[in-house]
Short mmCIF file of C-alpha atoms and ligand atoms in Angstrom, two decimals:
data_model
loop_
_atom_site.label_atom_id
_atom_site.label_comp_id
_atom_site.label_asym_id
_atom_site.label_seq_id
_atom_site.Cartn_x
_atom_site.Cartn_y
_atom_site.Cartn_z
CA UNK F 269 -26.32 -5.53 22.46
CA UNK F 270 -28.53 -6.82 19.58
CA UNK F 271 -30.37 -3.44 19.52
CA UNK F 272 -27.72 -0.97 20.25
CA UNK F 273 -27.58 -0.34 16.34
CA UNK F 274 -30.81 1.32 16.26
CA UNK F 275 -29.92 4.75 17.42
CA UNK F 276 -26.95 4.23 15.08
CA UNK F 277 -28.55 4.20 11.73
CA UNK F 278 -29.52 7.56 10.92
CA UNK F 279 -29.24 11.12 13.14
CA UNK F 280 -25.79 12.42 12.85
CA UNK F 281 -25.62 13.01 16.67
CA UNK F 282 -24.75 9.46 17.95
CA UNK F 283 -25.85 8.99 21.68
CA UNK F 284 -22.75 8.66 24.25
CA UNK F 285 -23.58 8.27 28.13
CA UNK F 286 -21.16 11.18 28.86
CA UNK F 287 -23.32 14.30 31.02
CA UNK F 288 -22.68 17.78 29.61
CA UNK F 289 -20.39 19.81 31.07
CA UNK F 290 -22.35 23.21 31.64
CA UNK F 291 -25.91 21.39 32.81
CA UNK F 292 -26.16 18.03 33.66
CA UNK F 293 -27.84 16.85 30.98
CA UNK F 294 -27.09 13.75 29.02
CA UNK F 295 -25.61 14.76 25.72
CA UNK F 296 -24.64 13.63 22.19
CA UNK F 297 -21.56 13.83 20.51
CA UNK F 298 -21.01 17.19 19.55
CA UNK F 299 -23.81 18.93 21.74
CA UNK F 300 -25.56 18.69 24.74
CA UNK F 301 -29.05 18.28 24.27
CA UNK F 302 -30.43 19.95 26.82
CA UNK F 303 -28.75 23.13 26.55
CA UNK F 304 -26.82 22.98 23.47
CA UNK F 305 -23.26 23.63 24.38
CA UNK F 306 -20.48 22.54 22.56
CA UNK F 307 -18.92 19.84 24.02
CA UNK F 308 -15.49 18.19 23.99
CA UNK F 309 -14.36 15.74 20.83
CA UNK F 310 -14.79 12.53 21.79
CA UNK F 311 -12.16 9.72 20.26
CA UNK F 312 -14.38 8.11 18.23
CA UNK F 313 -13.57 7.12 14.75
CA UNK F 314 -14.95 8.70 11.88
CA UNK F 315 -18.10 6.96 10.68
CA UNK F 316 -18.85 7.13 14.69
CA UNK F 317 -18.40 10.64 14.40
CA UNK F 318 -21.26 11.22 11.57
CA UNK F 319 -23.29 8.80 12.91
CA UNK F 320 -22.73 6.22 10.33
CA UNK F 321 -22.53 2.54 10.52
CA UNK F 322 -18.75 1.25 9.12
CA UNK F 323 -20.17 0.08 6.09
CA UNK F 324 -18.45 1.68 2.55
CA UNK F 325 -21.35 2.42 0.33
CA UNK F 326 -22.13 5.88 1.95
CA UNK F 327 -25.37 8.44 0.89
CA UNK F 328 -22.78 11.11 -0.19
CA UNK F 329 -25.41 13.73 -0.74
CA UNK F 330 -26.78 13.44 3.01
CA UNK F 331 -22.92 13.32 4.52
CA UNK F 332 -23.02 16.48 2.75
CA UNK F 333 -25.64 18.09 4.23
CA UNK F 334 -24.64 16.45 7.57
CA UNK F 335 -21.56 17.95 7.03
CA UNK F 336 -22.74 21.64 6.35
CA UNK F 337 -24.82 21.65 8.72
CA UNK F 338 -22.39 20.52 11.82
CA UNK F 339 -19.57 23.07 9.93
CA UNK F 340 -22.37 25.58 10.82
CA UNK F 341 -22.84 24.44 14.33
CA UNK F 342 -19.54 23.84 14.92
CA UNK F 343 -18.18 26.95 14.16
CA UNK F 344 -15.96 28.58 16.56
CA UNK F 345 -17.60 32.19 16.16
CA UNK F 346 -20.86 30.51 17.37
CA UNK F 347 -19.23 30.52 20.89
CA UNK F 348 -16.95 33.78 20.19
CA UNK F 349 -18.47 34.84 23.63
CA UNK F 350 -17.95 31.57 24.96
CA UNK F 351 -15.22 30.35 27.50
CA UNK F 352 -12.10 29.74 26.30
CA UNK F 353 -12.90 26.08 26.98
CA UNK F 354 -15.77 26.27 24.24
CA UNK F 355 -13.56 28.19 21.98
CA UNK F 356 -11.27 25.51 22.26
CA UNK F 357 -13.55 22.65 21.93
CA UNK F 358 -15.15 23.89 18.92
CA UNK F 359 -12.18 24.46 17.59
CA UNK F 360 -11.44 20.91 18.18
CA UNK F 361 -14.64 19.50 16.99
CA UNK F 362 -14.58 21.75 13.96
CA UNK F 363 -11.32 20.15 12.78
CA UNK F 364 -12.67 16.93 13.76
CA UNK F 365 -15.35 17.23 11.30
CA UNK F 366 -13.55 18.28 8.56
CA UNK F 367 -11.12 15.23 8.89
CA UNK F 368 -13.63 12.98 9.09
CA UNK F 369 -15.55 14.29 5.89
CA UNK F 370 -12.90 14.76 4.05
CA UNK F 371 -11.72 11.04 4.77
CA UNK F 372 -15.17 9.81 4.21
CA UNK F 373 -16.40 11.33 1.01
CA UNK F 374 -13.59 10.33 -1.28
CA UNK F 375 -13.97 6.02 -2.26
CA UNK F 376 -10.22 5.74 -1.91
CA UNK F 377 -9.87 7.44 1.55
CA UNK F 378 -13.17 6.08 2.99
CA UNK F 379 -11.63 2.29 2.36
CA UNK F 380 -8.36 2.88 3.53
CA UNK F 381 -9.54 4.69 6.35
CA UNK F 382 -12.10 1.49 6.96
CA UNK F 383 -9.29 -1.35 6.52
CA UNK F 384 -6.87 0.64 9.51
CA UNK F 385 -10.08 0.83 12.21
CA UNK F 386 -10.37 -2.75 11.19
CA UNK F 387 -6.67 -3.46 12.12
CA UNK F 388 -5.21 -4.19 8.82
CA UNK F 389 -1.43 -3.08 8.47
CA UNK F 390 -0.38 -3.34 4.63
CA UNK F 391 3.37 -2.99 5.90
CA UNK F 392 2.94 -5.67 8.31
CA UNK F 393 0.81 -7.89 5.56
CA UNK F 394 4.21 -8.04 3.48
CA UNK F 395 6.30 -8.86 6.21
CA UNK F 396 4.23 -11.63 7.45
CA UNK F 397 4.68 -13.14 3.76
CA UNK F 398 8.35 -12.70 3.84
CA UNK F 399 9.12 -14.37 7.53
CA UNK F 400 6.26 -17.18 6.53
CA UNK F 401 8.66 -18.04 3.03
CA UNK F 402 11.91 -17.72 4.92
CA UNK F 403 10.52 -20.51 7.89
CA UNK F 404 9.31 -22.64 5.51
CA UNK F 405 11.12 -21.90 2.35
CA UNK F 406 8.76 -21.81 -0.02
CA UNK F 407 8.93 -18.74 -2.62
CA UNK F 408 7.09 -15.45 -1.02
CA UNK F 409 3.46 -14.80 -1.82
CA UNK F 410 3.88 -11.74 -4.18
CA UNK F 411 0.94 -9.53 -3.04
CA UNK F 412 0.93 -8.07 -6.62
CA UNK F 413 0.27 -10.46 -9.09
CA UNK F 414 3.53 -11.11 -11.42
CA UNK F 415 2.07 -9.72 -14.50
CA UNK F 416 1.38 -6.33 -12.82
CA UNK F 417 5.70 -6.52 -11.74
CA UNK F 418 6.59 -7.38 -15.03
CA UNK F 419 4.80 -4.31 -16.51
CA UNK F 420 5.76 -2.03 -14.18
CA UNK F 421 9.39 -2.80 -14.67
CA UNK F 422 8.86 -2.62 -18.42
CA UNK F 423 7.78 0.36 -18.20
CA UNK F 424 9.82 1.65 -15.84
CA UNK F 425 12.70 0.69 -18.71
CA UNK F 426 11.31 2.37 -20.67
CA UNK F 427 10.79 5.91 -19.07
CA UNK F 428 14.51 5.54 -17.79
CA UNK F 429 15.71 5.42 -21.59
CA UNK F 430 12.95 8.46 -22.16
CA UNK F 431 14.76 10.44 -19.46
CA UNK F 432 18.14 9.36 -21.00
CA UNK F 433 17.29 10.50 -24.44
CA UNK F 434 15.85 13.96 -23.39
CA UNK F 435 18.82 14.08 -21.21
CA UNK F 436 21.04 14.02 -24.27
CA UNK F 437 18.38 16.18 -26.50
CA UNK F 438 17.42 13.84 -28.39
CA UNK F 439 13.89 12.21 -29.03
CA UNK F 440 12.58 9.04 -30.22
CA UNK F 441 8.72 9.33 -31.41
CA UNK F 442 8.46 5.79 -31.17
CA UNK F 443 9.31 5.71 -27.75
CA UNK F 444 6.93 7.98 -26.58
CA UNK F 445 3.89 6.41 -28.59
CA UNK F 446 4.86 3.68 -27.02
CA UNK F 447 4.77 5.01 -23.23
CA UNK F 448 1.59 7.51 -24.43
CA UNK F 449 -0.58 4.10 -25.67
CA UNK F 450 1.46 2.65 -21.90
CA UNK F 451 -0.47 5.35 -20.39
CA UNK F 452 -3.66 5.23 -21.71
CA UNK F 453 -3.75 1.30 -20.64
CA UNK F 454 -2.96 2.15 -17.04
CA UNK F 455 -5.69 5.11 -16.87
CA UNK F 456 -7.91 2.47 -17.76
CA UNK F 457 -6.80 -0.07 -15.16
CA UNK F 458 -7.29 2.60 -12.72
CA UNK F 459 -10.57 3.37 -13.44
CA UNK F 460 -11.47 -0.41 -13.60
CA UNK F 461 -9.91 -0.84 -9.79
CA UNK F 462 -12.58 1.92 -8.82
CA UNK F 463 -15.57 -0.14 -10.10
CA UNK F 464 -14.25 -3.46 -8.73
CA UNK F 465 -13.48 -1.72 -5.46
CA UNK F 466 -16.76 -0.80 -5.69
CA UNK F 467 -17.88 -3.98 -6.04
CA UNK F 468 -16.41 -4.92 -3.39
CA UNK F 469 -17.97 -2.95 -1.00
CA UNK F 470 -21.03 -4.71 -1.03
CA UNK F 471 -19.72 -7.87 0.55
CA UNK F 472 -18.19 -5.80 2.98
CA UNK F 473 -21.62 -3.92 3.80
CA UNK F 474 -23.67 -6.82 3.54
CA UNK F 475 -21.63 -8.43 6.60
CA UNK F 476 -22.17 -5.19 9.10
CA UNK F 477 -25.92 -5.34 7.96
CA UNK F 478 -25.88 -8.79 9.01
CA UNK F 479 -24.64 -8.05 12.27
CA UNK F 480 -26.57 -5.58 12.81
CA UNK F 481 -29.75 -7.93 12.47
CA UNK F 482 -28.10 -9.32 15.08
CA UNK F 483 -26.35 -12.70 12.74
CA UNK F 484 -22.68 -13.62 13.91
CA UNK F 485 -20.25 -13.02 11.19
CA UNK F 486 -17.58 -14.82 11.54
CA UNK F 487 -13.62 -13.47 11.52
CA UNK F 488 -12.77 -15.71 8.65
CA UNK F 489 -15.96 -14.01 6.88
CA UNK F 490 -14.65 -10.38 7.80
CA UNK F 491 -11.14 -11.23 6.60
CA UNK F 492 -11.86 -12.66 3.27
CA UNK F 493 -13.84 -9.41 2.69
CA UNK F 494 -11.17 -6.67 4.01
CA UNK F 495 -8.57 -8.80 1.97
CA UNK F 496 -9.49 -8.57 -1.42
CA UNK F 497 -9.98 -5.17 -1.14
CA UNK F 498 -6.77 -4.70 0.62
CA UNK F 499 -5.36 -6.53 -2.50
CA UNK F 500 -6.96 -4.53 -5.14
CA UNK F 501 -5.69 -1.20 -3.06
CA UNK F 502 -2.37 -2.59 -3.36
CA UNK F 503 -2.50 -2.73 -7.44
CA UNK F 504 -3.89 0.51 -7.50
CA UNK F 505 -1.22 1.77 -5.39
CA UNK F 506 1.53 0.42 -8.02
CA UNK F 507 -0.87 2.15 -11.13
CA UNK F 508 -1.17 5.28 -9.62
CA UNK F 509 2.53 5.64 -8.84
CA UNK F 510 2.72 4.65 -12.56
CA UNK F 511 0.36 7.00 -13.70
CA UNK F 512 2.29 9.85 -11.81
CA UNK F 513 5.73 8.69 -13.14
CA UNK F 514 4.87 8.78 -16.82
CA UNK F 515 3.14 12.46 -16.30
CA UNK F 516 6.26 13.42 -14.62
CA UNK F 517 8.72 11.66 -17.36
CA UNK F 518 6.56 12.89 -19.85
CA UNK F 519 6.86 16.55 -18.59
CA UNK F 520 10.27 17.29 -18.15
CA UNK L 128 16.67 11.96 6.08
CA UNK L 129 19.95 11.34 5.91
CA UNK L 130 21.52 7.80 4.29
CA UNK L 131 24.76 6.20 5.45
CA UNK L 132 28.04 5.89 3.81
CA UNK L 133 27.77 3.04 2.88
CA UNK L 134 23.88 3.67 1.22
CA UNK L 135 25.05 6.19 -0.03
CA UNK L 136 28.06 4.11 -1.82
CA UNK L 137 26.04 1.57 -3.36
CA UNK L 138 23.83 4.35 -4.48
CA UNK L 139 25.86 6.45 -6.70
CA UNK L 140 27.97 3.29 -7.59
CA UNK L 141 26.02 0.36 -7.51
CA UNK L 142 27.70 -3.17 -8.41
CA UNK L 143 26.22 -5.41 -10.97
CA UNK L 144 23.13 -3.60 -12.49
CA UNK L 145 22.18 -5.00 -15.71
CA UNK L 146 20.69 -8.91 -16.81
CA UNK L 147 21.01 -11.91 -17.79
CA UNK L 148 19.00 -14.05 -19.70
CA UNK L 149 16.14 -14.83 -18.59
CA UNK L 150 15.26 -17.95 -20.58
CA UNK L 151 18.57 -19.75 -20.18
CA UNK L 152 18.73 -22.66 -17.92
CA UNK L 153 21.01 -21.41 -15.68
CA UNK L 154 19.52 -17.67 -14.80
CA UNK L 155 17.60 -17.46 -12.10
CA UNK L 156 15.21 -14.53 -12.08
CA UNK L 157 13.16 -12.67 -9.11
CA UNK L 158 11.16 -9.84 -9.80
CA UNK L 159 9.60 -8.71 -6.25
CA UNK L 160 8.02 -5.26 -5.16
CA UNK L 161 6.95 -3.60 -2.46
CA UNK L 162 3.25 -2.06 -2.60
CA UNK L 163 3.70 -0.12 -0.12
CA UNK L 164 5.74 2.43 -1.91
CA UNK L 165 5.55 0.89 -5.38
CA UNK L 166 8.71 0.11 -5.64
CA UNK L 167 10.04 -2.75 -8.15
CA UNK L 168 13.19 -5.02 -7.96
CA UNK L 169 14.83 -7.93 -10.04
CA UNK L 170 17.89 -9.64 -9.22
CA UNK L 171 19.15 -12.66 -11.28
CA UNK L 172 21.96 -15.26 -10.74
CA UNK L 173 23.88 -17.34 -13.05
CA UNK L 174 24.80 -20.91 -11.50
CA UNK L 175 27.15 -23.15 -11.99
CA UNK L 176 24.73 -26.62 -11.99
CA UNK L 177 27.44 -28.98 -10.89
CA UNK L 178 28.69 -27.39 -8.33
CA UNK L 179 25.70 -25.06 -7.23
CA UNK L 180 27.47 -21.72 -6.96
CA UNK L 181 25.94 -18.41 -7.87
CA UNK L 182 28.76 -17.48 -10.40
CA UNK L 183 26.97 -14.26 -11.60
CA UNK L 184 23.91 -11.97 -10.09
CA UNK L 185 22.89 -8.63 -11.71
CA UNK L 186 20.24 -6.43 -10.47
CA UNK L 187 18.17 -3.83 -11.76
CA UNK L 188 15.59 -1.71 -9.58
CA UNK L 189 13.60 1.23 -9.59
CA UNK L 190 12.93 2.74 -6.17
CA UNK L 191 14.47 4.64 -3.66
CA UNK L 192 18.17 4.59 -2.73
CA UNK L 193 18.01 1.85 0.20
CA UNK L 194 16.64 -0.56 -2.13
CA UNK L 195 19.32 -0.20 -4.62
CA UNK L 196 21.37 -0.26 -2.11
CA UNK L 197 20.16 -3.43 -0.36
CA UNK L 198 20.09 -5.05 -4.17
CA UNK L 199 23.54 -3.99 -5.16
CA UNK L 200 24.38 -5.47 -1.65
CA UNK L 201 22.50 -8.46 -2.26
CA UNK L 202 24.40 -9.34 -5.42
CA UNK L 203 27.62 -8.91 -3.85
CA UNK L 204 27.11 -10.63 -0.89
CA UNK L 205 25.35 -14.08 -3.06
CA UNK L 206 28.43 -13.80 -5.46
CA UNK L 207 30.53 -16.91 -4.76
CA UNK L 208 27.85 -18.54 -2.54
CA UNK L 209 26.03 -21.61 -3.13
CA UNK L 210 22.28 -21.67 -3.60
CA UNK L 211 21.84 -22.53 -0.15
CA UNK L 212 24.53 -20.12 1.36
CA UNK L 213 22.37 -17.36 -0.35
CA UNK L 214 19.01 -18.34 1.22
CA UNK L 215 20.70 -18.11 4.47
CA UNK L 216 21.02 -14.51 3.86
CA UNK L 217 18.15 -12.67 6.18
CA UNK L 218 16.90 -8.66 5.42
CA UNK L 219 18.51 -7.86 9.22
CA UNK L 220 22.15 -8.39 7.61
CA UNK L 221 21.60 -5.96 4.88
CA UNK L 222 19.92 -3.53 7.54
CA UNK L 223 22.76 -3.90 9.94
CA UNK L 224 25.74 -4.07 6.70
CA UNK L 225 23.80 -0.26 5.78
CA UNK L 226 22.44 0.59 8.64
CA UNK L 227 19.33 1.39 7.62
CA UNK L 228 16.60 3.33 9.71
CA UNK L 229 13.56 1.46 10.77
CA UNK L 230 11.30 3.16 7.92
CA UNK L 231 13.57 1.69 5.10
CA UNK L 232 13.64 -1.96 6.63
CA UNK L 233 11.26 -2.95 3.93
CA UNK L 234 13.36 -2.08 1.14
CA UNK L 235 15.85 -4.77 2.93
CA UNK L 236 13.27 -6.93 2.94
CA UNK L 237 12.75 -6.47 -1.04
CA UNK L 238 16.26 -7.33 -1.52
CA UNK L 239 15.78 -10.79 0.53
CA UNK L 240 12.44 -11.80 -1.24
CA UNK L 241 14.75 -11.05 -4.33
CA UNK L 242 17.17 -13.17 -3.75
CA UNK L 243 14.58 -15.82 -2.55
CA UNK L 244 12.37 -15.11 -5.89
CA UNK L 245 15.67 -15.75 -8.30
CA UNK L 246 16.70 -18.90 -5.82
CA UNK L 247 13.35 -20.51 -6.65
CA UNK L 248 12.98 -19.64 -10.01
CA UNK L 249 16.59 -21.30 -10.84
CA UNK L 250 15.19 -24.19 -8.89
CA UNK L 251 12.43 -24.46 -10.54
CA UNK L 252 14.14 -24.94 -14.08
CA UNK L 253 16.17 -27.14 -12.47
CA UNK L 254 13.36 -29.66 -11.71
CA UNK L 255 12.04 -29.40 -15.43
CA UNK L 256 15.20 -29.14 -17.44
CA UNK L 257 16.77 -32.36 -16.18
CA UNK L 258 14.14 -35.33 -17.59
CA UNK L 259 14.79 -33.07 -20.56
CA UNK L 260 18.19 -33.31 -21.04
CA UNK L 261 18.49 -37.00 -19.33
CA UNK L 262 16.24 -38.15 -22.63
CA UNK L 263 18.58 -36.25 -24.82
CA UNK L 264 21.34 -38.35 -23.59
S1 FES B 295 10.91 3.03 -0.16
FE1 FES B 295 10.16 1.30 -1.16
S2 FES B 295 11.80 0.04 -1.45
FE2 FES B 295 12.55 1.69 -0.37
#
């Protein structure tokens, strides 16, 4: 167990103890090794899938190449006179691939993607909150803190009266400096959630390395980590809806 | 996706939006959301401190039909009740009262923690106001 990480680290092609189809052979994930034939996609998840260990700070420049490379590999004209099994399976692996990159590369994506392998449920994390207040009647832990509501509804109030006044053809400049300078605040915020996501990662990372050295890490260790940054995902959410409802408000 | 009648009633005639306010002693105020969709809701109630009943509630909430539905509901349905009537009041009502499909069963669920939010809030005042106005006396 303690060593199994070691062919994990670094080749793309993760070891499986599946046989290859066509020869015998014992092969990886994508290929056999022995004779190089595509083989079918395996269910693994995605940072299985390039090789990676699940940890969120990710060498984007060599998932790149990784990537480029397999697209290459992968590519269903490679086996054009292949079976229609092959054609299928590359096909398959192909699309695979492009999931998984395309999930792994952006910060957002990668974390979200992360937090559901790892089991969390944000839909389920607010209803557990709301049947814990109603049992023991205490008021529900908001998961967004009550400053964030109150602007949101603000400004909420105020785009409604924005869409009212354009509605009737008139405009207030006041109004819209105010939303504009609104704006500006919750670009900002966004941004800032990126960098303390960031941050964020670390503890996260520094937990599977420890594991990896073969340390036990306890659940209560793993869940403090995935829950701020399921927290801080759940701001963002409510600024980038923002963010998308002023454009939109602003537009029309 | 289709609403129900009744959705679709409290949609395009919803009871009681508007406010209160917020810094008398007798408002209660719950703002709740739901980050899941970003959705925002406040309900407030207006009670009568001697004998407990929720004379007034007014709503206000951005989001998607079901949850103004559910809020509009919500204010209805704690209209006339006593604090503790209106905690009694669980998210399955308003899903079964609109019939609402399984995705939208949060939205209910924002209504509830509304009505919870304004319940403790009004509560709350309650436990500071009265040393207050016992040394005015
Ligand atoms: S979709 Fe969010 S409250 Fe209805």
């Amino acid at each position: 167990m303690a060593n199994s990480f070691q062919t994990a680290t670094s080749t793309p092609a993760q070891d499986v103890t599946q046989s290859c189809w066509s020869c015998g052979a014992m092969r990886t994930a994508y290929f056999c090794k022995a004779c190089g034939k595509v083989q079918p996609a395996t269910p693994v998840d995605y940072f299985t899938f390039f090789g990676l260990p699940r940890k969120l700070n990710v060498d984007l420049a060599a998932l790149e190449k990784d990537f480029y490379l397999l697209s290459r590999k992968l590519h269903p004209d490679v086996v054009a006179q292949g079976s229609r099994m092959e054609q299928e399976w590359s096909l398959q692996q192909s699309s695979l691939l492009n999931d998984a990159y395309r999930t792994l590369k952006d910060p957002v994506r990668r974390t979200e993607y992360l937090l559901r392998i790892e089991g969390v449920e944000l839909e389920e994390q607010s209803k557990a909150a709301s049947d814990k207040a109603r049992n023991t009647g205490e008021a529900k832990k908001q998961i967004v803190p009550p400053d964030l509501l109150e602007e949101v509804f603000e400004l909420n109030m105020q785009l409604e009266e924005l869409r009212m006044q354009k509605k009737m053809g008139e405009d207030d400049p006041a109004l819209l400096e105010e939303i504009g300078k609104e704006k500006l605040k919750l670009e900002e915020k966004h941004e800032a959630h990126l960098r303390d996501l960031k941050a964020y990662w670390g503890n996260w990372d520094t937990l599977i390395e420890r594991e990896q050295h073969g340390d036990a890490v306890s659940p209560e260790e793993r869940r403090q980590a995935r829950d701020k940054m399921v927290d801080l995902l759940n701001r963002r959410n409510y600024v980038r809806n923002l963010v998308r409802d002023v454009n939109e408000a602003l537009e029309q | 996706m289709s609403y129900s009648d009744k959705v679709l009633d409290h949609y395009s005639n919803p009871r009681n939006v508007g406010s209160m306010d917020k810094s008398s002693a007798d408002v209660g105020t719950g703002l709740v959301g739901a980050p899941e969709c970003g959705d925002v809701m406040k309900l407030q109630i207006k009670v009568n401190r001697d004998t407990n009943v929720i004379e007034d509630a007014k709503f206000k909430t951005f989001g998607c039909g079901s949850a103004i539905a559910s809020s509009s509901l919500a204010t209805e349905w704690v209209k006339g009740k006593t604090v503790d009537e209106a905690l009694s009041i669980k998210n399955m009502d308003i899903v079964k009262e609109l019939s609402l499909p399984p995705v939208k069963i949060h939205c209910s669920v924002l209504a509830e923690d509304a009505i919870r939010a304004a319940i403790g809030d009004w509560k709350k005042k309650q436990q500071t106001a009265q040393p207050v106005t016992a040394e005015a006396k």
